[in-house]
Amino acid sequence: MASSRRMGPQDSASSNALLDAAERVLRNEGYGAATSRRIAEEAGLKQQLVYYYFKSMDELLLAAFRRRTQRGLERLERNLAADRPVHAFWADYVGVDANLTFEYMALANRHEGIRKEIASFVNKARRLQAERIGRAYKEKNVGEDPASPAAIAFLMLGTSLLLRREAEMGITAAHKDVKALIDWFLAKFD
Amino acid sequence: MASSRRMGPQDSASSNALLDAAERVLRNEGYGAATSRRIAEEAGLKQQLVYYYFKSMDELLLAAFRRRTQRGLERLERNLAADRPVHAFWADYVGVDANLTFEYMALANRHEGIRKEIASFVNKARRLQAERIGRAYKEKNVGEDPASPAAIAFLMLGTSLLLRREAEMGITAAHKDVKALIDWFLAKFD
DNA sequence: GTCTATACACCGATAGAC
DNA sequence: GTCTATCGGTGTATAGAC
């Protein structure tokens, strides 16, 4: 039952404009607004062009997410080689858009491709971070009790996500305390 | 521009069936599927009855969320008076459906009522928890360094949310380590 | 590579009968 | 309290001309 529809190249100006537009719409309006009409409009293109460059809406959203994880992995590789990797991991997390991450995590509920891509990305990133944090522990003579390097990798993600998301919703209770705790922890690696 | 539409009571069998159905649909299929037709079908009712019991879909979703935060607040009140409140807070968080929480947090991006309800609930819960944890600190002679009671309240939420959500997506990296850290922390209050 | 035209399903919401 | 009927709008996706 293959369709006879023609398909355009995957790395053209228009297809990249659609990926950029998809990210903006997801971030600012939520995945409920991530429709072919709205995304094409945001990209300044006609709705039907979405189906020239992508097989379906699910494919477009998956492509947008894959591009994002690819970029995240490239930043991670750089941070693994940084002078102060633990500081670098944290700075990177704080710079990531938590709204967009939450949209993708909710979207994953009904999008198997995105769910698998998230699982693969998180598992890989956590393993790499935990290894690097373990080395930093030894270099700085930090004890693994009570928090192992893997636990720290997990806590950095969970804490940065909730901090950013809450801040965007106008919740600030305890945020000062949490940031002080992070600073205290990072200081072990100065 | 008030509509002449008749409205039904807010606590009838059918309206509660709609709230229950809305939660199931949100949890299992995401907010993209939370339509009047789908929710009515899930409740075994006709689509038009949604508009007899609720002014709009936004009102229905807000009512479902308010019922949920109300129940959460009631559990919190009980846990504040429990023998081991810190253990009780954690046990409650672990029992909460993280899928549903993520759906509401994503929904909050485009639903002002839900966003405000989340902010109000989280701020209130965090304040109450932080006060109670502070008292528990004193009772058990636990020092506030490096983590203040408020920071602990924040971390318990962030950690439980991510643990549950990741587990539902098939991510388990570092989870054993994190649970060990939680156990270590809770043991201070035995 | 982009356009017009269009199919068909589903959406929120309303009016009025029973 | 629930029903039938219905409106205008929007969704994904396709076909074929330019």
Coordinates of C-alpha atoms (C1' of nucleotides) in Angstrom, one line a residue:
Chain A
M1 CA 0.0 0.0 0.0
A2 CA 2.9 2.3 -0.6
S3 CA 1.9 5.8 -1.6
S4 CA 3.0 7.3 -4.9
R5 CA 3.8 10.6 -3.3
R6 CA 7.0 12.2 -4.3
M7 CA 9.4 13.1 -1.4
G8 CA 11.9 15.9 -1.1
P9 CA 15.5 15.8 0.2
Q10 CA 16.1 15.7 4.0
D11 CA 18.5 18.6 4.3
S12 CA 17.0 21.4 2.3
A13 CA 16.3 25.0 3.4
S14 CA 12.6 24.3 3.6
S15 CA 12.9 21.0 5.5
N16 CA 15.1 22.7 8.0
A17 CA 12.7 25.6 8.3
L18 CA 10.0 23.1 9.1
L19 CA 12.1 21.4 11.8
D20 CA 12.8 24.9 13.3
A21 CA 9.2 25.8 13.2
A22 CA 8.1 22.5 14.8
E23 CA 10.4 23.2 17.7
R24 CA 9.1 26.7 18.2
V25 CA 5.5 25.6 18.1
L26 CA 6.1 22.7 20.5
R27 CA 8.0 25.0 22.9
N28 CA 5.5 27.9 22.8
E29 CA 2.2 26.3 22.2
G30 CA 2.5 22.6 23.2
Y31 CA 2.2 19.5 21.1
G32 CA -1.6 20.0 20.7
A33 CA -0.7 22.9 18.4
A34 CA 2.0 20.9 16.5
T35 CA -0.2 20.4 13.4
S36 CA 0.9 20.5 9.8
R37 CA -1.1 23.7 9.2
R38 CA 0.4 25.5 12.2
I39 CA 4.0 24.4 11.7
A40 CA 3.9 25.2 8.0
E41 CA 2.5 28.7 8.8
E42 CA 5.2 29.2 11.3
A43 CA 7.8 28.3 8.7
G44 CA 6.2 30.6 6.1
L45 CA 5.3 27.6 3.9
K46 CA 2.1 26.0 2.6
Q47 CA 0.7 23.1 4.7
Q48 CA 1.0 20.6 1.9
L49 CA 4.8 21.0 1.7
V50 CA 5.0 19.2 5.1
Y51 CA 4.0 16.1 3.1
Y52 CA 6.6 16.7 0.4
Y53 CA 9.4 16.7 2.9
F54 CA 8.1 14.3 5.5
K55 CA 6.1 11.1 5.3
S56 CA 3.8 12.0 8.1
M57 CA 3.5 14.4 11.1
D58 CA 4.9 11.7 13.3
E59 CA 8.0 11.5 11.1
L60 CA 8.4 15.3 11.2
L61 CA 8.2 15.4 15.0
L62 CA 10.6 12.5 15.3
A63 CA 13.0 14.2 12.9
A64 CA 12.9 17.3 15.0
F65 CA 13.5 15.4 18.2
R66 CA 16.4 13.4 16.7
R67 CA 18.1 16.6 15.6
R68 CA 17.8 17.9 19.1
T69 CA 19.2 14.7 20.8
Q70 CA 22.0 14.7 18.2
R71 CA 22.9 18.3 19.2
G72 CA 22.7 17.3 22.9
L73 CA 25.1 14.5 22.4
E74 CA 27.6 16.7 20.6
R75 CA 27.5 19.1 23.5
L76 CA 27.9 16.2 25.9
E77 CA 31.0 15.0 24.1
R78 CA 32.6 18.4 24.4
N79 CA 31.7 18.6 28.1
L80 CA 33.2 15.2 28.8
A81 CA 36.5 16.7 27.7
A82 CA 36.1 20.0 29.6
D83 CA 38.3 21.2 32.4
R84 CA 35.5 21.0 34.9
P85 CA 33.1 18.4 33.5
V86 CA 30.6 18.4 36.4
H87 CA 30.2 22.1 36.2
A88 CA 29.8 21.8 32.4
F89 CA 27.1 19.1 32.7
W90 CA 25.1 21.4 35.0
A91 CA 25.6 24.5 32.9
D92 CA 24.4 22.6 29.8
Y93 CA 21.3 21.3 31.6
V94 CA 20.4 24.7 32.8
G95 CA 20.7 26.0 29.3
V96 CA 18.3 23.4 27.9
D97 CA 14.7 24.4 27.3
A98 CA 12.7 22.5 29.9
N99 CA 9.4 23.4 28.3
L100 CA 10.4 21.6 25.2
T101 CA 11.7 18.6 27.1
F102 CA 8.4 18.3 28.9
E103 CA 6.5 18.5 25.7
Y104 CA 8.6 15.7 24.2
M105 CA 8.2 13.6 27.3
A106 CA 4.4 14.0 27.2
L107 CA 4.4 13.3 23.4
A108 CA 6.3 10.1 24.1
N109 CA 3.2 8.8 25.8
R110 CA 1.6 8.3 22.4
H111 CA 4.6 8.3 20.0
E112 CA 6.7 5.1 20.1
G113 CA 9.5 6.5 18.0
I114 CA 10.1 9.4 20.4
R115 CA 9.8 7.2 23.4
K116 CA 12.5 4.9 22.1
E117 CA 14.7 7.8 21.1
I118 CA 14.4 9.3 24.6
A119 CA 15.2 6.0 26.3
S120 CA 18.3 5.5 24.1
F121 CA 19.5 9.1 24.5
V122 CA 19.1 9.2 28.3
N123 CA 20.6 5.8 28.9
K124 CA 23.7 6.7 26.8
A125 CA 24.1 10.1 28.3
R126 CA 23.8 8.9 31.8
R127 CA 26.4 6.1 31.3
L128 CA 28.9 8.6 29.9
Q129 CA 28.2 11.2 32.6
A130 CA 28.4 8.7 35.4
E131 CA 31.8 7.4 34.1
R132 CA 33.2 10.9 33.9
I133 CA 31.8 11.9 37.3
G134 CA 33.4 8.8 38.8
R135 CA 36.8 9.9 37.5
A136 CA 36.2 13.4 38.8
Y137 CA 35.4 11.9 42.2
K138 CA 38.8 10.2 42.3
E139 CA 40.7 13.2 41.0
K140 CA 39.2 15.4 43.7
N141 CA 39.1 12.7 46.4
V142 CA 35.4 12.9 46.8
G143 CA 33.7 10.0 48.5
E144 CA 31.0 8.0 46.8
D145 CA 28.9 8.0 49.9
P146 CA 26.0 8.7 50.0
A147 CA 25.6 9.6 46.3
S148 CA 27.3 7.5 43.6
P149 CA 28.3 9.1 40.3
A150 CA 25.3 7.5 38.5
A151 CA 23.0 8.9 41.2
I152 CA 24.5 12.4 40.7
A153 CA 24.0 12.1 36.9
F154 CA 20.3 11.3 37.6
L155 CA 19.8 14.0 40.2
M156 CA 21.4 16.7 38.0
L157 CA 18.8 15.9 35.2
G158 CA 15.8 15.7 37.5
T159 CA 16.7 18.9 39.4
S160 CA 17.5 21.0 36.4
L161 CA 14.3 19.9 34.6
L162 CA 12.0 20.7 37.6
L163 CA 13.8 24.0 38.4
R164 CA 13.4 25.3 34.9
R165 CA 9.9 24.1 34.5
E166 CA 8.7 25.5 37.8
A167 CA 10.4 28.8 37.1
E168 CA 8.5 29.0 33.8
M169 CA 5.2 28.4 35.7
G170 CA 5.9 31.0 38.3
I171 CA 6.9 28.6 41.1
T172 CA 9.9 29.7 43.1
A173 CA 9.5 28.1 46.5
A174 CA 12.8 26.4 47.6
H175 CA 14.6 27.3 44.5
K176 CA 17.2 29.4 46.3
D177 CA 17.9 26.6 48.6
V178 CA 18.3 24.1 45.8
K179 CA 20.7 26.4 43.9
A180 CA 22.7 26.7 47.1
L181 CA 22.9 22.9 47.4
I182 CA 24.1 22.6 43.8
D183 CA 26.8 25.3 44.4
W184 CA 27.9 23.4 47.5
F185 CA 28.2 20.2 45.5
L186 CA 29.9 21.7 42.5
A187 CA 32.5 23.4 44.8
K188 CA 33.8 19.9 45.6
F189 CA 35.1 19.9 42.0
D190 CA 36.7 23.3 41.9
Chain B
M1 CA -22.8 37.0 24.9
A2 CA -23.9 34.4 27.5
S3 CA -25.1 31.2 26.0
S4 CA -28.6 30.0 26.8
R5 CA -27.4 26.4 27.2
R6 CA -28.7 24.6 30.3
M7 CA -26.1 23.3 32.7
G8 CA -26.3 20.2 35.0
P9 CA -25.2 19.8 38.6
Q10 CA -21.5 19.5 39.4
D11 CA -21.6 16.4 41.5
S12 CA -23.8 13.9 39.7
A13 CA -23.0 10.3 38.7
S14 CA -22.5 11.3 35.1
S15 CA -20.3 14.3 35.8
N16 CA -18.1 12.2 38.0
A17 CA -18.0 9.5 35.4
L18 CA -16.8 12.2 32.9
L19 CA -14.0 13.3 35.4
D20 CA -12.9 9.7 35.8
A21 CA -12.9 9.1 32.1
A22 CA -10.9 12.3 31.5
E23 CA -8.2 11.1 33.9
R24 CA -8.0 7.7 32.2
V25 CA -7.8 9.2 28.7
L26 CA -5.2 11.7 29.8
R27 CA -3.1 9.0 31.5
N28 CA -3.3 6.4 28.8
E29 CA -3.6 8.4 25.5
G30 CA -2.3 11.9 26.3
Y31 CA -4.0 15.2 26.2
G32 CA -4.2 15.1 22.4
A33 CA -6.8 12.4 22.8
A34 CA -8.7 14.3 25.6
T35 CA -11.6 15.3 23.3
S36 CA -15.2 15.6 24.2
R37 CA -16.1 12.6 22.0
R38 CA -13.3 10.3 23.3
I39 CA -14.0 11.2 27.0
A40 CA -17.7 10.7 26.6
E41 CA -17.2 7.4 24.9
E42 CA -14.9 6.3 27.7
A43 CA -17.6 7.3 30.2
G44 CA -20.2 5.4 28.3
L45 CA -22.1 8.7 27.6
K46 CA -23.0 10.8 24.5
Q47 CA -20.6 13.5 23.5
Q48 CA -23.1 16.3 23.9
L49 CA -23.5 15.5 27.6
V50 CA -20.1 16.9 28.2
Y51 CA -21.6 20.3 27.4
Y52 CA -24.5 19.7 29.7
Y53 CA -22.2 19.2 32.7
F54 CA -19.3 21.5 31.7
K55 CA -19.1 24.9 30.0
S56 CA -16.2 23.8 27.8
M57 CA -13.5 21.2 27.4
D58 CA -11.1 23.5 29.2
E59 CA -13.5 23.6 32.2
L60 CA -13.8 19.8 32.2
L61 CA -10.0 19.3 32.2
L62 CA -9.6 22.0 34.9
A63 CA -12.3 20.3 37.1
A64 CA -10.5 17.0 36.7
F65 CA -7.2 18.5 37.7
R66 CA -8.7 20.4 40.7
R67 CA -10.2 17.2 42.0
R68 CA -6.8 15.6 41.7
T69 CA -5.0 18.4 43.6
Q70 CA -7.7 18.4 46.2
R71 CA -7.1 14.7 46.9
G72 CA -3.4 15.2 46.9
L73 CA -3.8 17.9 49.5
E74 CA -6.0 15.7 51.7
R75 CA -3.3 13.0 51.6
L76 CA -0.7 15.6 52.4
E77 CA -2.7 16.7 55.5
R78 CA -2.8 13.2 56.7
N79 CA 1.0 12.7 56.1
L80 CA 1.8 15.9 57.9
A81 CA 0.3 14.2 61.0
A82 CA 1.9 10.8 60.4
D83 CA 4.5 9.1 62.7
R84 CA 7.2 9.3 60.1
P85 CA 6.2 12.2 57.8
V86 CA 9.3 12.2 55.6
H87 CA 8.7 8.5 54.8
A88 CA 5.1 9.2 54.2
F89 CA 5.8 12.1 51.8
W90 CA 8.0 9.8 49.8
A91 CA 5.6 6.9 49.8
D92 CA 2.9 9.2 48.6
Y93 CA 5.0 10.6 45.7
V94 CA 6.0 7.1 44.6
G95 CA 2.3 6.2 44.5
V96 CA 1.3 9.1 42.3
D97 CA 0.9 8.5 38.6
A98 CA 3.9 10.3 36.9
N99 CA 2.4 9.9 33.4
L100 CA -0.6 11.9 34.4
T101 CA 1.4 14.5 36.1
F102 CA 3.5 15.0 33.0
E103 CA 0.4 15.3 30.9
Y104 CA -0.9 18.0 33.1
M105 CA 2.4 19.9 33.1
A106 CA 2.5 19.8 29.4
L107 CA -1.2 20.8 29.2
A108 CA -0.3 23.8 31.5
N109 CA 1.7 25.2 28.5
R110 CA -1.6 26.1 26.8
H111 CA -4.1 26.2 29.7
E112 CA -3.8 29.1 32.0
G113 CA -6.2 27.7 34.6
I114 CA -4.2 24.5 35.0
R115 CA -1.0 26.4 35.1
K116 CA -2.2 28.6 38.0
E117 CA -3.7 25.6 39.8
I118 CA -0.3 23.7 39.6
A119 CA 1.6 26.8 40.8
S120 CA -0.8 27.2 43.8
F121 CA -0.8 23.6 44.7
V122 CA 3.0 23.1 44.5
N123 CA 3.8 26.3 46.4
K124 CA 1.4 25.3 49.2
A125 CA 2.5 21.7 49.4
R126 CA 6.2 22.7 49.4
R127 CA 5.7 25.2 52.2
L128 CA 3.8 22.7 54.4
Q129 CA 6.3 19.9 53.7
A130 CA 9.3 22.1 54.3
E131 CA 7.9 23.2 57.7
R132 CA 7.3 19.6 58.7
I133 CA 10.7 18.4 57.5
G134 CA 12.3 21.2 59.4
R135 CA 10.6 19.9 62.6
A136 CA 11.7 16.4 61.8
Y137 CA 15.2 17.6 61.4
K138 CA 15.2 19.0 64.9
E139 CA 13.5 16.0 66.4
K140 CA 16.1 13.7 65.0
N141 CA 19.1 16.0 65.3
V142 CA 19.7 16.1 61.6
G143 CA 21.8 19.0 60.4
E144 CA 20.5 21.4 57.8
D145 CA 23.8 21.3 55.8
P146 CA 24.0 20.8 53.0
A147 CA 20.3 20.4 52.2
S148 CA 17.7 22.6 53.8
P149 CA 14.2 21.2 54.5
A150 CA 12.8 23.2 51.6
A151 CA 15.5 21.8 49.3
I152 CA 14.6 18.3 50.4
A153 CA 10.9 18.9 49.7
F154 CA 11.9 20.0 46.2
L155 CA 14.3 17.1 45.6
M156 CA 11.7 14.5 46.7
L157 CA 9.3 15.8 44.1
G158 CA 11.8 16.0 41.3
T159 CA 13.3 12.7 42.0
S160 CA 10.1 10.7 42.3
L161 CA 8.7 12.3 39.1
L162 CA 11.7 11.4 37.0
L163 CA 12.1 7.9 38.5
R164 CA 8.6 7.0 37.8
R165 CA 8.5 8.6 34.3
E166 CA 11.8 7.0 33.2
A167 CA 10.7 3.6 34.5
E168 CA 7.5 3.8 32.4
M169 CA 9.7 4.6 29.4
G170 CA 12.0 1.7 30.0
I171 CA 14.9 3.7 31.4
T172 CA 16.5 2.2 34.5
A173 CA 20.1 3.5 34.4
A174 CA 21.1 4.7 37.9
H175 CA 17.7 3.9 39.4
K176 CA 19.2 1.4 41.9
D177 CA 21.7 4.0 43.0
V178 CA 19.1 6.7 43.5
K179 CA 16.8 4.4 45.5
A180 CA 19.8 3.5 47.7
L181 CA 20.4 7.3 48.3
I182 CA 16.8 7.8 49.2
D183 CA 16.9 4.9 51.7
W184 CA 20.1 6.4 53.2
F185 CA 18.3 9.7 53.6
L186 CA 15.1 8.3 55.0
A187 CA 17.1 6.2 57.6
K188 CA 18.0 9.5 59.3
F189 CA 14.4 9.7 60.4
D190 CA 13.8 6.2 61.6
Chain C
dG1 C1' 9.9 22.7 -5.5
dT2 C1' 5.6 24.6 -4.9
dC3 C1' 1.0 25.2 -6.3
dT4 C1' -4.4 24.3 -6.3
dA5 C1' -7.9 21.4 -5.2
dT6 C1' -9.9 18.1 -2.4
dA7 C1' -11.2 13.7 0.3
dC8 C1' -12.8 12.4 4.6
dA9 C1' -12.6 12.2 9.7
dC10 C1' -12.9 14.6 13.8
dC11 C1' -13.2 18.8 16.6
dG12 C1' -15.9 22.1 20.0
dA13 C1' -20.1 23.8 20.6
dT14 C1' -25.2 24.9 20.2
dA15 C1' -30.4 24.3 19.5
dG16 C1' -34.4 22.2 20.6
dA17 C1' -37.2 17.8 21.0
dC18 C1' -38.4 14.1 24.3
Chain D
dG1 C1' -31.2 14.2 32.1
dT2 C1' -30.5 12.6 27.7
dC3 C1' -31.6 12.5 23.0
dT4 C1' -31.2 13.8 17.6
dA5 C1' -29.5 17.0 14.5
dT6 C1' -26.3 20.1 13.0
dC7 C1' -22.9 24.1 12.2
dG8 C1' -18.4 25.8 10.9
dG9 C1' -13.7 24.9 11.6
dT10 C1' -9.6 22.1 11.5
dG11 C1' -7.0 17.8 11.2
dT12 C1' -4.0 14.4 8.1
dA13 C1' -3.1 13.1 3.9
dT14 C1' -3.2 12.6 -1.3
dA15 C1' -3.4 13.7 -6.6
dG16 C1' -2.0 16.1 -10.1
dA17 C1' -0.9 20.7 -12.5
dC18 C1' 2.7 24.2 -13.2

